[in-house]
């Protein structure tokens, strides 16, 4: 069962003494599939447990630490930086998702080790404690492989990975087969803009000329630089050239700066069933902003506390939260069990009804143990 770490007071027996990344697992969410790192945590009193964190959770921790400790983050003077660097976002094609996740493992081990070597005011900080504490979503059956950790500590700090081609590819004999389904047909191009000599962001350079086979494809000559918008499948991409948006075959270009992708994006496995494409969207009020979170249609129709909490906390990359809804009197009510989740549908108000993919109820996300938002004791 998840264990709660006590506030530091002397040598807290439940404070993590060590933590390291030991494994990488694929997880099925209610909407998406993604990779999670398994961390083995040992507390001061010798208690051991496993927690599961996506890369975005590490990234959120790093951003929060840099905001809270600007001197140690080098924000004032880079020469004063002592915070370790988090492995950067790695770019590559969808086929590289697993290798990207594996590449980060040893680097994350080094990151956590260096974090623990910092002064107590940092590695005993509530941000680190919350990150390493077990939460409800960590209640997942897991057993460490008999061989132990699949990772070895990195011998260097945060290095990037290159996905360059090993050799120049031959000119394609013909374009690949177009995907059966893709993005909406691009709108008619606006007046062509002057050719840019320095295209920024994700882009590709044409290695061979291509003559469009349909109205929604791009024409280009060898050497043309195309801005990348999205990947359609393994053979086709959508890009922008001279003011026109269209499709083009990947085999005719050399990607200079690819579109971002990491192990959190959905991955395709031949041995797994496809997901139901039906999705619903719940509006979450979080840190002063509205965020749309996708949830499974079944969960939207009959929400359960555990699945709703897991879905929302993963989507927000924040696991120290409480789910609430606003009742008809305007008060915030904590969602703490399945009965509360059922009341959410009948008592939670949004000022309107379901429209499109949006559900009729909304969630208000608060920080754990912040009871100042309630008019009455939420546990009464």
PDB file of C-alpha atoms in Angstrom, residues 199-347:
ATOM      1  CA  UNK A 199      13.846  28.135 -41.738  1.00  0.00           C
ATOM      2  CA  UNK A 200      13.668  27.589 -37.969  1.00  0.00           C
ATOM      3  CA  UNK A 201      12.332  24.702 -35.950  1.00  0.00           C
ATOM      4  CA  UNK A 202      11.616  21.154 -37.157  1.00  0.00           C
ATOM      5  CA  UNK A 203      12.542  20.997 -40.848  1.00  0.00           C
ATOM      6  CA  UNK A 204      13.764  18.772 -43.649  1.00  0.00           C
ATOM      7  CA  UNK A 205      15.841  19.326 -46.772  1.00  0.00           C
ATOM      8  CA  UNK A 206      14.797  17.754 -50.061  1.00  0.00           C
ATOM      9  CA  UNK A 207      17.392  15.292 -51.342  1.00  0.00           C
ATOM     10  CA  UNK A 208      15.409  14.665 -54.529  1.00  0.00           C
ATOM     11  CA  UNK A 209      12.768  16.664 -56.419  1.00  0.00           C
ATOM     12  CA  UNK A 210       9.177  15.584 -55.907  1.00  0.00           C
ATOM     13  CA  UNK A 211       6.163  16.217 -58.140  1.00  0.00           C
ATOM     14  CA  UNK A 212       2.885  16.241 -56.228  1.00  0.00           C
ATOM     15  CA  UNK A 213       0.536  13.366 -57.076  1.00  0.00           C
ATOM     16  CA  UNK A 214      -2.502  15.097 -55.545  1.00  0.00           C
ATOM     17  CA  UNK A 215      -3.702  18.602 -54.715  1.00  0.00           C
ATOM     18  CA  UNK A 216      -2.901  18.189 -51.014  1.00  0.00           C
ATOM     19  CA  UNK A 217       0.763  17.309 -51.611  1.00  0.00           C
ATOM     20  CA  UNK A 218       3.818  19.553 -51.884  1.00  0.00           C
ATOM     21  CA  UNK A 219       5.959  20.100 -54.976  1.00  0.00           C
ATOM     22  CA  UNK A 220       9.627  20.732 -54.311  1.00  0.00           C
ATOM     23  CA  UNK A 221      13.037  20.768 -55.909  1.00  0.00           C
ATOM     24  CA  UNK A 222      16.251  19.314 -54.568  1.00  0.00           C
ATOM     25  CA  UNK A 223      17.597  21.506 -51.767  1.00  0.00           C
ATOM     26  CA  UNK A 224      14.221  22.944 -50.746  1.00  0.00           C
ATOM     27  CA  UNK A 225      13.855  23.358 -46.965  1.00  0.00           C
ATOM     28  CA  UNK A 226      10.443  22.250 -45.676  1.00  0.00           C
ATOM     29  CA  UNK A 227       9.014  23.159 -42.274  1.00  0.00           C
ATOM     30  CA  UNK A 228       7.706  20.005 -40.567  1.00  0.00           C
ATOM     31  CA  UNK A 229       4.211  20.144 -39.053  1.00  0.00           C
ATOM     32  CA  UNK A 230       3.348  16.555 -38.178  1.00  0.00           C
ATOM     33  CA  UNK A 231       4.090  12.929 -38.988  1.00  0.00           C
ATOM     34  CA  UNK A 232       1.228  11.093 -40.695  1.00  0.00           C
ATOM     35  CA  UNK A 233       2.756   7.619 -40.650  1.00  0.00           C
ATOM     36  CA  UNK A 234       6.175   6.045 -41.182  1.00  0.00           C
ATOM     37  CA  UNK A 235       6.206   7.078 -44.861  1.00  0.00           C
ATOM     38  CA  UNK A 236       4.464  10.453 -44.992  1.00  0.00           C
ATOM     39  CA  UNK A 237       4.739  13.814 -43.249  1.00  0.00           C
ATOM     40  CA  UNK A 238       2.889  17.098 -43.439  1.00  0.00           C
ATOM     41  CA  UNK A 239       4.920  20.251 -43.969  1.00  0.00           C
ATOM     42  CA  UNK A 240       4.877  23.818 -45.178  1.00  0.00           C
ATOM     43  CA  UNK A 241       6.802  25.245 -48.116  1.00  0.00           C
ATOM     44  CA  UNK A 242       6.454  28.680 -49.729  1.00  0.00           C
ATOM     45  CA  UNK A 243       3.190  29.308 -47.912  1.00  0.00           C
ATOM     46  CA  UNK A 244       1.537  26.009 -48.836  1.00  0.00           C
ATOM     47  CA  UNK A 245       0.741  23.205 -46.395  1.00  0.00           C
ATOM     48  CA  UNK A 246       0.764  19.706 -47.818  1.00  0.00           C
ATOM     49  CA  UNK A 247       1.887  16.096 -47.565  1.00  0.00           C
ATOM     50  CA  UNK A 248       5.154  14.672 -48.871  1.00  0.00           C
ATOM     51  CA  UNK A 249       6.972  11.310 -48.750  1.00  0.00           C
ATOM     52  CA  UNK A 250       9.677  11.044 -46.080  1.00  0.00           C
ATOM     53  CA  UNK A 251      11.935   9.048 -48.402  1.00  0.00           C
ATOM     54  CA  UNK A 252      12.540  12.124 -50.587  1.00  0.00           C
ATOM     55  CA  UNK A 253      13.976  14.301 -47.815  1.00  0.00           C
ATOM     56  CA  UNK A 254      16.651  14.402 -45.151  1.00  0.00           C
ATOM     57  CA  UNK A 255      15.337  15.482 -41.764  1.00  0.00           C
ATOM     58  CA  UNK A 256      17.521  18.225 -40.330  1.00  0.00           C
ATOM     59  CA  UNK A 257      15.591  18.882 -37.115  1.00  0.00           C
ATOM     60  CA  UNK A 258      12.887  16.291 -36.419  1.00  0.00           C
ATOM     61  CA  UNK A 259       9.581  16.731 -34.688  1.00  0.00           C
ATOM     62  CA  UNK A 260       9.820  16.069 -30.944  1.00  0.00           C
ATOM     63  CA  UNK A 261       8.815  12.715 -29.571  1.00  0.00           C
ATOM     64  CA  UNK A 262       9.677  10.909 -26.373  1.00  0.00           C
ATOM     65  CA  UNK A 263       8.699   7.788 -24.519  1.00  0.00           C
ATOM     66  CA  UNK A 264       5.510   9.348 -23.205  1.00  0.00           C
ATOM     67  CA  UNK A 265       3.840   9.432 -26.586  1.00  0.00           C
ATOM     68  CA  UNK A 266       1.637   6.555 -27.612  1.00  0.00           C
ATOM     69  CA  UNK A 267       3.537   3.632 -29.037  1.00  0.00           C
ATOM     70  CA  UNK A 268       2.287   0.970 -31.400  1.00  0.00           C
ATOM     71  CA  UNK A 269       2.775  -2.693 -30.510  1.00  0.00           C
ATOM     72  CA  UNK A 270       1.850  -5.480 -32.898  1.00  0.00           C
ATOM     73  CA  UNK A 271       0.993  -7.743 -29.981  1.00  0.00           C
ATOM     74  CA  UNK A 272      -1.444  -5.314 -28.382  1.00  0.00           C
ATOM     75  CA  UNK A 273      -5.015  -4.515 -29.357  1.00  0.00           C
ATOM     76  CA  UNK A 274      -5.763  -1.066 -30.700  1.00  0.00           C
ATOM     77  CA  UNK A 275      -7.539   1.350 -28.416  1.00  0.00           C
ATOM     78  CA  UNK A 276     -11.089   2.455 -28.902  1.00  0.00           C
ATOM     79  CA  UNK A 277     -10.812   5.804 -30.648  1.00  0.00           C
ATOM     80  CA  UNK A 278     -13.678   7.202 -28.584  1.00  0.00           C
ATOM     81  CA  UNK A 279     -12.433   9.817 -26.151  1.00  0.00           C
ATOM     82  CA  UNK A 280     -14.008  12.373 -23.906  1.00  0.00           C
ATOM     83  CA  UNK A 281     -12.536  15.587 -22.566  1.00  0.00           C
ATOM     84  CA  UNK A 282     -12.871  16.913 -19.042  1.00  0.00           C
ATOM     85  CA  UNK A 283     -11.985  20.514 -18.231  1.00  0.00           C
ATOM     86  CA  UNK A 284      -9.591  20.712 -15.284  1.00  0.00           C
ATOM     87  CA  UNK A 285      -9.010  23.970 -13.406  1.00  0.00           C
ATOM     88  CA  UNK A 286      -5.361  23.678 -12.416  1.00  0.00           C
ATOM     89  CA  UNK A 287      -3.007  26.338 -11.070  1.00  0.00           C
ATOM     90  CA  UNK A 288      -5.127  29.194 -12.330  1.00  0.00           C
ATOM     91  CA  UNK A 289      -5.527  27.775 -15.837  1.00  0.00           C
ATOM     92  CA  UNK A 290      -7.958  25.532 -17.678  1.00  0.00           C
ATOM     93  CA  UNK A 291      -6.515  22.315 -19.065  1.00  0.00           C
ATOM     94  CA  UNK A 292      -8.315  19.794 -21.251  1.00  0.00           C
ATOM     95  CA  UNK A 293      -7.660  16.205 -20.180  1.00  0.00           C
ATOM     96  CA  UNK A 294      -8.671  13.269 -22.368  1.00  0.00           C
ATOM     97  CA  UNK A 295     -10.369  10.357 -20.639  1.00  0.00           C
ATOM     98  CA  UNK A 296     -11.906   7.128 -21.830  1.00  0.00           C
ATOM     99  CA  UNK A 297     -15.584   7.294 -22.785  1.00  0.00           C
ATOM    100  CA  UNK A 298     -16.449   4.576 -20.289  1.00  0.00           C
ATOM    101  CA  UNK A 299     -14.716   6.508 -17.528  1.00  0.00           C
ATOM    102  CA  UNK A 300     -16.608   9.646 -18.516  1.00  0.00           C
ATOM    103  CA  UNK A 301     -19.927   7.773 -18.364  1.00  0.00           C
ATOM    104  CA  UNK A 302     -19.213   6.108 -15.014  1.00  0.00           C
ATOM    105  CA  UNK A 303     -16.181   7.654 -13.298  1.00  0.00           C
ATOM    106  CA  UNK A 304     -14.355   5.744 -10.577  1.00  0.00           C
ATOM    107  CA  UNK A 305     -12.090   7.556  -8.178  1.00  0.00           C
ATOM    108  CA  UNK A 306      -8.979   5.463  -8.760  1.00  0.00           C
ATOM    109  CA  UNK A 307      -9.064   5.571 -12.571  1.00  0.00           C
ATOM    110  CA  UNK A 308     -10.027   9.236 -12.658  1.00  0.00           C
ATOM    111  CA  UNK A 309      -7.207  10.176 -10.294  1.00  0.00           C
ATOM    112  CA  UNK A 310      -4.647   8.156 -12.234  1.00  0.00           C
ATOM    113  CA  UNK A 311      -5.695   9.618 -15.570  1.00  0.00           C
ATOM    114  CA  UNK A 312      -5.705  13.237 -14.404  1.00  0.00           C
ATOM    115  CA  UNK A 313      -2.494  13.047 -12.353  1.00  0.00           C
ATOM    116  CA  UNK A 314      -0.640  11.455 -15.270  1.00  0.00           C
ATOM    117  CA  UNK A 315      -1.982  14.032 -17.711  1.00  0.00           C
ATOM    118  CA  UNK A 316      -0.893  16.904 -15.448  1.00  0.00           C
ATOM    119  CA  UNK A 317       2.371  15.181 -14.396  1.00  0.00           C
ATOM    120  CA  UNK A 318       1.500  16.120 -10.833  1.00  0.00           C
ATOM    121  CA  UNK A 319       0.880  13.390  -8.290  1.00  0.00           C
ATOM    122  CA  UNK A 320       0.446  15.479  -5.144  1.00  0.00           C
ATOM    123  CA  UNK A 321      -3.055  16.658  -5.994  1.00  0.00           C
ATOM    124  CA  UNK A 322      -6.663  16.358  -4.883  1.00  0.00           C
ATOM    125  CA  UNK A 323      -9.658  16.182  -7.226  1.00  0.00           C
ATOM    126  CA  UNK A 324     -12.617  18.419  -6.435  1.00  0.00           C
ATOM    127  CA  UNK A 325     -15.877  19.509  -8.047  1.00  0.00           C
ATOM    128  CA  UNK A 326     -17.954  22.626  -7.430  1.00  0.00           C
ATOM    129  CA  UNK A 327     -21.471  21.897  -6.176  1.00  0.00           C
ATOM    130  CA  UNK A 328     -24.620  23.891  -6.898  1.00  0.00           C
ATOM    131  CA  UNK A 329     -23.953  26.160  -3.917  1.00  0.00           C
ATOM    132  CA  UNK A 330     -20.548  27.062  -5.328  1.00  0.00           C
ATOM    133  CA  UNK A 331     -18.552  25.122  -2.724  1.00  0.00           C
ATOM    134  CA  UNK A 332     -15.639  22.866  -3.635  1.00  0.00           C
ATOM    135  CA  UNK A 333     -16.224  19.233  -2.706  1.00  0.00           C
ATOM    136  CA  UNK A 334     -13.372  16.744  -2.487  1.00  0.00           C
ATOM    137  CA  UNK A 335     -13.570  13.574  -4.588  1.00  0.00           C
ATOM    138  CA  UNK A 336     -12.163  10.886  -2.302  1.00  0.00           C
ATOM    139  CA  UNK A 337     -13.981   7.676  -3.286  1.00  0.00           C
ATOM    140  CA  UNK A 338     -16.327   6.157  -5.858  1.00  0.00           C
ATOM    141  CA  UNK A 339     -19.413   7.620  -4.165  1.00  0.00           C
ATOM    142  CA  UNK A 340     -17.929  11.098  -4.557  1.00  0.00           C
ATOM    143  CA  UNK A 341     -17.167  10.322  -8.186  1.00  0.00           C
ATOM    144  CA  UNK A 342     -20.826   9.419  -8.742  1.00  0.00           C
ATOM    145  CA  UNK A 343     -21.964  12.653  -7.084  1.00  0.00           C
ATOM    146  CA  UNK A 344     -19.568  14.510  -9.358  1.00  0.00           C
ATOM    147  CA  UNK A 345     -21.811  13.688 -12.312  1.00  0.00           C
ATOM    148  CA  UNK A 346     -25.066  14.733 -10.652  1.00  0.00           C
ATOM    149  CA  UNK A 347     -23.971  17.551  -8.344  1.00  0.00           C
TER     150      UNK A 347
END
